[in-house]
XYZ file of N, CA and C in Angstrom:
414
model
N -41.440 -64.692 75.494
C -42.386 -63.628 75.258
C -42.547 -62.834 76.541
N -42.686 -61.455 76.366
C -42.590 -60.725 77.551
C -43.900 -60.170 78.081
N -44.071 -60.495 79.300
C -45.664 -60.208 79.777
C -46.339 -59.262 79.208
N -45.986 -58.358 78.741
C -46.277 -57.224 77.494
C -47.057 -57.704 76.746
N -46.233 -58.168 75.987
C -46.952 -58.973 74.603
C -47.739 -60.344 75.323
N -47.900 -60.941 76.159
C -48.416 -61.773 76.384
C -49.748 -60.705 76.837
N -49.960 -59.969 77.565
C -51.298 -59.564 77.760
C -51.711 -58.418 76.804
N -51.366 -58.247 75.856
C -51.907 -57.381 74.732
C -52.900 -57.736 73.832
N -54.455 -57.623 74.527
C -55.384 -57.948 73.554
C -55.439 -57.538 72.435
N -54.675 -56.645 72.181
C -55.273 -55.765 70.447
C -54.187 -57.353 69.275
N -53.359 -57.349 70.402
C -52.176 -58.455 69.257
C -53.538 -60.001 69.222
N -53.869 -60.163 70.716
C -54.550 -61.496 70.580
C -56.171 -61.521 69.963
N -56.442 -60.159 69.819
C -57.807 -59.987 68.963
C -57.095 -60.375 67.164
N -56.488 -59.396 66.875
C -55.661 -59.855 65.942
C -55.481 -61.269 65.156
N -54.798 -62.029 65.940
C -54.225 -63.539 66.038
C -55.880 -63.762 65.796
N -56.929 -63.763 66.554
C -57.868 -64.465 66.632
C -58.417 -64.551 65.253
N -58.474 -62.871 64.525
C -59.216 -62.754 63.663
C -58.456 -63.233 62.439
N -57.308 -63.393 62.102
C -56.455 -63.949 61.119
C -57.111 -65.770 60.792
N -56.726 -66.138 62.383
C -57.485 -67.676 62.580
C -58.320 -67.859 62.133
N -59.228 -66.561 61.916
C -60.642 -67.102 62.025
C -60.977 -66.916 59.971
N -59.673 -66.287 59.542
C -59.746 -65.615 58.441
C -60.393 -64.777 57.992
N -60.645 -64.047 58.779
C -61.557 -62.830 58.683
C -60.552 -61.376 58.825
N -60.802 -60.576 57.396
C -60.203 -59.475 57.307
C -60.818 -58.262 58.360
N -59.676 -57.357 58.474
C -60.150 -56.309 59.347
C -61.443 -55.292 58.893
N -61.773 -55.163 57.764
C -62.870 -54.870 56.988
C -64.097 -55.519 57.839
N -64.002 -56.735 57.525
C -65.642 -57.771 57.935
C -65.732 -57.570 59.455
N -64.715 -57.488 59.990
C -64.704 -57.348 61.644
C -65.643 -56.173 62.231
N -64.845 -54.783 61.553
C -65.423 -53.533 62.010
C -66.984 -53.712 61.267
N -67.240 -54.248 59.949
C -68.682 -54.342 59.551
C -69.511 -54.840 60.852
N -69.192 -56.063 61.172
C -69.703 -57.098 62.136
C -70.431 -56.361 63.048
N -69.060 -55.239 64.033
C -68.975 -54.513 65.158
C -69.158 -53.004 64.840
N -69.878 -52.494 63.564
C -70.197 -51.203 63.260
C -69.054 -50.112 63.538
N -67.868 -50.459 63.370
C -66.842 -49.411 63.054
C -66.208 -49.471 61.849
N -65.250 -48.263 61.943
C -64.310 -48.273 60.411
C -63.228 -49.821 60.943
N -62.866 -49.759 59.628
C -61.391 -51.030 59.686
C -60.162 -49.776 60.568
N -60.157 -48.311 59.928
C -59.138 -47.710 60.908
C -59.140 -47.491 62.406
N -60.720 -48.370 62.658
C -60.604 -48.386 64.462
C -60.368 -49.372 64.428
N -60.539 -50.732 63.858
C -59.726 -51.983 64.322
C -58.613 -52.274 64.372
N -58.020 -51.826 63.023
C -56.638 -51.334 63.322
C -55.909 -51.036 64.460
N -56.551 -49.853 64.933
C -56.172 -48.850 66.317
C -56.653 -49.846 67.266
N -57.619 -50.268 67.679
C -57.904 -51.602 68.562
C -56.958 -52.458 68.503
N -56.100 -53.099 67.726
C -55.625 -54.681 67.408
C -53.718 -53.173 67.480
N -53.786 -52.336 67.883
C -52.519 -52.242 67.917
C -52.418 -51.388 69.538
N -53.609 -51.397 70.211
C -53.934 -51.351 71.222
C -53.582 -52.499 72.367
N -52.796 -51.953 73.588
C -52.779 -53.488 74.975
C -53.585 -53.619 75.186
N -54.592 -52.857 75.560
C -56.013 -52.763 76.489
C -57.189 -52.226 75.289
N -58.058 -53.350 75.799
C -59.596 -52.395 75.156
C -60.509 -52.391 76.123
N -61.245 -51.363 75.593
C -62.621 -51.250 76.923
C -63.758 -52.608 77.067
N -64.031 -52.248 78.098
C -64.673 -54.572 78.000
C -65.832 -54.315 77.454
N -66.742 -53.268 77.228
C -67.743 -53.728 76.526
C -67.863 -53.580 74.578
N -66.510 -53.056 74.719
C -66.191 -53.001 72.537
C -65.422 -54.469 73.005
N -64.493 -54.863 73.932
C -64.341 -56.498 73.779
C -64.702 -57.618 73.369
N -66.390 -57.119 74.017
C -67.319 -57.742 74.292
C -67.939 -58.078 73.035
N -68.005 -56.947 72.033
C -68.755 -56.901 71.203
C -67.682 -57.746 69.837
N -66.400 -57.066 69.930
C -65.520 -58.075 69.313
C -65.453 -59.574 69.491
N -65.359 -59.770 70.652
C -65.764 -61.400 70.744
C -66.711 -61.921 70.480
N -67.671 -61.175 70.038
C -69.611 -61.821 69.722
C -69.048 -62.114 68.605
N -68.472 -61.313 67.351
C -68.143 -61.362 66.210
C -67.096 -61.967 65.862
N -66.147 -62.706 66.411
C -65.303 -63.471 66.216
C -66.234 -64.528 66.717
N -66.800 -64.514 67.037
C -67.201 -66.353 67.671
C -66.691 -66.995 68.778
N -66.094 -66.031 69.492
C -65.183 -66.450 70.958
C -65.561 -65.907 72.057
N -65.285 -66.443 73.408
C -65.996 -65.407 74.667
C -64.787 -64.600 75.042
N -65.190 -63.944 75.414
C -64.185 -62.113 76.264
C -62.863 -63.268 76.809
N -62.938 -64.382 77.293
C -61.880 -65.094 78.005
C -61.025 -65.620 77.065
N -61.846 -66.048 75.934
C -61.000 -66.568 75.238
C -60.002 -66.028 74.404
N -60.650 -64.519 74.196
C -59.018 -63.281 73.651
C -58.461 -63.187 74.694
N -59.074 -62.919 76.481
C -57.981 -62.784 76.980
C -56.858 -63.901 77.976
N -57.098 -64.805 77.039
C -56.530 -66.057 77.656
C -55.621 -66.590 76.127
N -56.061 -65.884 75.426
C -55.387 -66.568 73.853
C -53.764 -66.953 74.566
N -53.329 -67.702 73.552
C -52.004 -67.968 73.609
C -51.292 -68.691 72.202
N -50.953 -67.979 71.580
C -49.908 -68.225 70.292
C -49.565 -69.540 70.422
N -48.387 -70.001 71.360
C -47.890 -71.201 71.722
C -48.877 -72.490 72.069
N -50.020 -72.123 72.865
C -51.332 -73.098 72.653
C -51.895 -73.289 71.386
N -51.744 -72.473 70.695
C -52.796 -72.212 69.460
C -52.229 -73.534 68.230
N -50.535 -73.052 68.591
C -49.683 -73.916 67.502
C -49.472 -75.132 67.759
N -49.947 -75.352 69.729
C -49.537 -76.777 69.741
C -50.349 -77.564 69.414
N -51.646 -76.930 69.697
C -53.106 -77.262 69.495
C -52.912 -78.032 67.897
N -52.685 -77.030 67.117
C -52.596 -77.377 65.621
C -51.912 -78.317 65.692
N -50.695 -78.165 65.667
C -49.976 -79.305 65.731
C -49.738 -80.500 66.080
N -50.546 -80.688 67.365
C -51.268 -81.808 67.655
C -52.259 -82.676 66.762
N -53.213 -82.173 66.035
C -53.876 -82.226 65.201
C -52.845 -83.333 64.091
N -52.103 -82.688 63.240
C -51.447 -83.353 61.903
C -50.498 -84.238 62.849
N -50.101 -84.652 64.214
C -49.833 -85.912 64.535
C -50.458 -86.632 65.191
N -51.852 -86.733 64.927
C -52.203 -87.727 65.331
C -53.063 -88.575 63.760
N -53.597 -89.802 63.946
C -54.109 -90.691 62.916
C -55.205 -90.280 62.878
N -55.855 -89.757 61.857
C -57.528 -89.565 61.682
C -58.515 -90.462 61.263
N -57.277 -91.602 60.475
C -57.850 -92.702 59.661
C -58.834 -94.167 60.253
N -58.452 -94.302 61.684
C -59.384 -95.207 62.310
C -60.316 -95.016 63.604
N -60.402 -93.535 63.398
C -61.284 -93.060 64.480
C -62.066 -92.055 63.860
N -63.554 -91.348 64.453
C -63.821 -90.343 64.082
C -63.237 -88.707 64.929
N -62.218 -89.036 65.572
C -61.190 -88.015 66.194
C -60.207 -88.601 66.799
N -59.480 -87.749 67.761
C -58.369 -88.331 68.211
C -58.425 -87.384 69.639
N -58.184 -88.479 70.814
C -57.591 -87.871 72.189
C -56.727 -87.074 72.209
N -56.433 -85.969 72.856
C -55.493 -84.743 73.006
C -54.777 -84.926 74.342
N -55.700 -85.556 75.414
C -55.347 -85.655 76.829
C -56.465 -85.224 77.588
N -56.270 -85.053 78.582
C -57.440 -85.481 79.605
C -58.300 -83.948 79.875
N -56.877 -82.787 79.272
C -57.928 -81.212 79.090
C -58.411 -81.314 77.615
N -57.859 -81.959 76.776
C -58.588 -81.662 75.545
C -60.092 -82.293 74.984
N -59.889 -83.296 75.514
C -61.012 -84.259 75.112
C -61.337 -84.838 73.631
N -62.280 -84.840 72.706
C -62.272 -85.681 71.463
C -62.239 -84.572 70.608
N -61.229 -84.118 69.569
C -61.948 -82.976 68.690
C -61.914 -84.274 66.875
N -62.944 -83.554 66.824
C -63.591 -84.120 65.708
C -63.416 -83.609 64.187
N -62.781 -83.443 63.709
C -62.342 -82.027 62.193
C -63.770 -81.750 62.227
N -64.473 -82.594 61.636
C -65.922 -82.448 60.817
C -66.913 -82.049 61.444
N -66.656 -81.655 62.735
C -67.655 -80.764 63.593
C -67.144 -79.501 63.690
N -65.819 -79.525 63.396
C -64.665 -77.834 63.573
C -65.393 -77.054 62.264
N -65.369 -78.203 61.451
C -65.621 -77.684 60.133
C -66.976 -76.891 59.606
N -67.716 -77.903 60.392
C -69.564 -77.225 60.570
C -69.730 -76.230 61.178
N -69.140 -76.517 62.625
C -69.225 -75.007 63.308
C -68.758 -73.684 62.499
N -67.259 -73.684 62.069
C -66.474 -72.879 61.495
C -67.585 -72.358 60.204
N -67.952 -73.240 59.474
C -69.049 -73.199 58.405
C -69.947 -72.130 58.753
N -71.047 -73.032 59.741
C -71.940 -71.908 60.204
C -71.566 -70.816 60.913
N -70.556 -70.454 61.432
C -70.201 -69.313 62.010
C -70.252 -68.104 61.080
N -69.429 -68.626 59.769
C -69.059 -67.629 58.896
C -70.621 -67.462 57.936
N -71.633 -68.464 58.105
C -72.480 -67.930 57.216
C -73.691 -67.358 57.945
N -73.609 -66.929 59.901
C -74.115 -65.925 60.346
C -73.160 -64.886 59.945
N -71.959 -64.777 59.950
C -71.842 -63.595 59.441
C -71.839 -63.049 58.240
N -71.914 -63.698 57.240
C -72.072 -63.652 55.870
C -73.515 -62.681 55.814
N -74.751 -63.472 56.811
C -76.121 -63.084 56.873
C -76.258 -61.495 56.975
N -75.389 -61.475 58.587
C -74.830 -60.376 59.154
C -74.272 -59.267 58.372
N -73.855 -59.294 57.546
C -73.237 -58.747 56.571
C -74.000 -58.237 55.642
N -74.572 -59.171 54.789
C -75.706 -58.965 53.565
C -76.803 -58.059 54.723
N -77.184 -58.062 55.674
C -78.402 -57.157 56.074
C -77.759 -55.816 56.367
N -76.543 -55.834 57.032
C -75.998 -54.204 57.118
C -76.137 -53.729 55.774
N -75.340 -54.426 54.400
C -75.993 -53.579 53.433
C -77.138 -53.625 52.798
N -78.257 -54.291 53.023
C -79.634 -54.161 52.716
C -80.165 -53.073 53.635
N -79.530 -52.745 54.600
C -80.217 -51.819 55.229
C -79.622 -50.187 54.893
N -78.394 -50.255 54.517
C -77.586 -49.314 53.990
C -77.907 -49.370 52.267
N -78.551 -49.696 51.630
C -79.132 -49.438 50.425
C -80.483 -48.552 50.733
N -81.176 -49.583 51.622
C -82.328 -48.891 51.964
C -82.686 -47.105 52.386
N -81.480 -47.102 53.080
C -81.232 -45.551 53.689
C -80.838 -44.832 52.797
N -79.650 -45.200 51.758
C -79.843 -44.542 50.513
C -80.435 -44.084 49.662
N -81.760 -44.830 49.427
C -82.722 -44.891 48.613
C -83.492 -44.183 49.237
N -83.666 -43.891 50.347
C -84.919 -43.088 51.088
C -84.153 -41.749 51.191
N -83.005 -41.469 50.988
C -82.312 -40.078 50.959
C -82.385 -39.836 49.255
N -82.721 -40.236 48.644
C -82.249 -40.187 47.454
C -83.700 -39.915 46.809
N -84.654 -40.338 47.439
C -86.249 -39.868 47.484
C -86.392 -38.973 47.983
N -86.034 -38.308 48.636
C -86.434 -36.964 49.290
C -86.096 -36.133 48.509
């Protein structure tokens, strides 16, 4: 991979948000733009650090962690995962940087992450009904 593509946040915002299964739609909701600026963001090398900033609130990751992403970590990471035994522990050692990951805490977190933004979501359009309705009264 060529340092290019290795430091191209718009590719590793991208990657992140796929991971995270979150369409480019829910993203720009999240972060109050169209999906055709995320787009343009995620096909972008560089973004400005404080729309970064605001992208990473909404993915659930810090500013370091898009710009430290790494494809090849991501897969070994996984992959690590389906070889190791889940069956007589409540996790499994990775090594001495990984420490214990647990599924069933990935799973809670991951859980609650998506149902602040779910929240997040349902109030942009409760509040975008609301504004309707008060234009629609006048």
């Amino acid at each position: 991979m060529s340092t290019a593509t290795k430091n191209h946040i718009g590719r590793k915002i991208s990657r992140i948000r796929e991971l995270r299964d979150m369409k480019q739609e829910a993203l720009a909701q999240a972060v109050g733009m169209t999906q055709q600026a995320i787009s343009i963001i995620e096909n972008s090398e560089t973004v400005e650090e404080a729309k970064l900033a605001e992208i990473a609130k909404a993915l659930g990751v810090s500013v370091e962690a898009i710009k430290n992403f790494s494809e090849e970590a991501a897969i070994n990471f996984f992959n690590s995962i389906y070889d190791n035994d889940f069956s007589h522990s409540q996790g499994a050692t990775f090594g001495t940087n990984m420490g214990t990951f647990n599924p069933i805490d990935k799973i809670v977190t991951l859980f609650e992450e998506k149902e602040k933004l779910y929240e997040r979501l349902l109030q942009a359009e409760k509040d975008k009904v609301a504004y309707l309705e008060k234009l629609l009264n006048k």
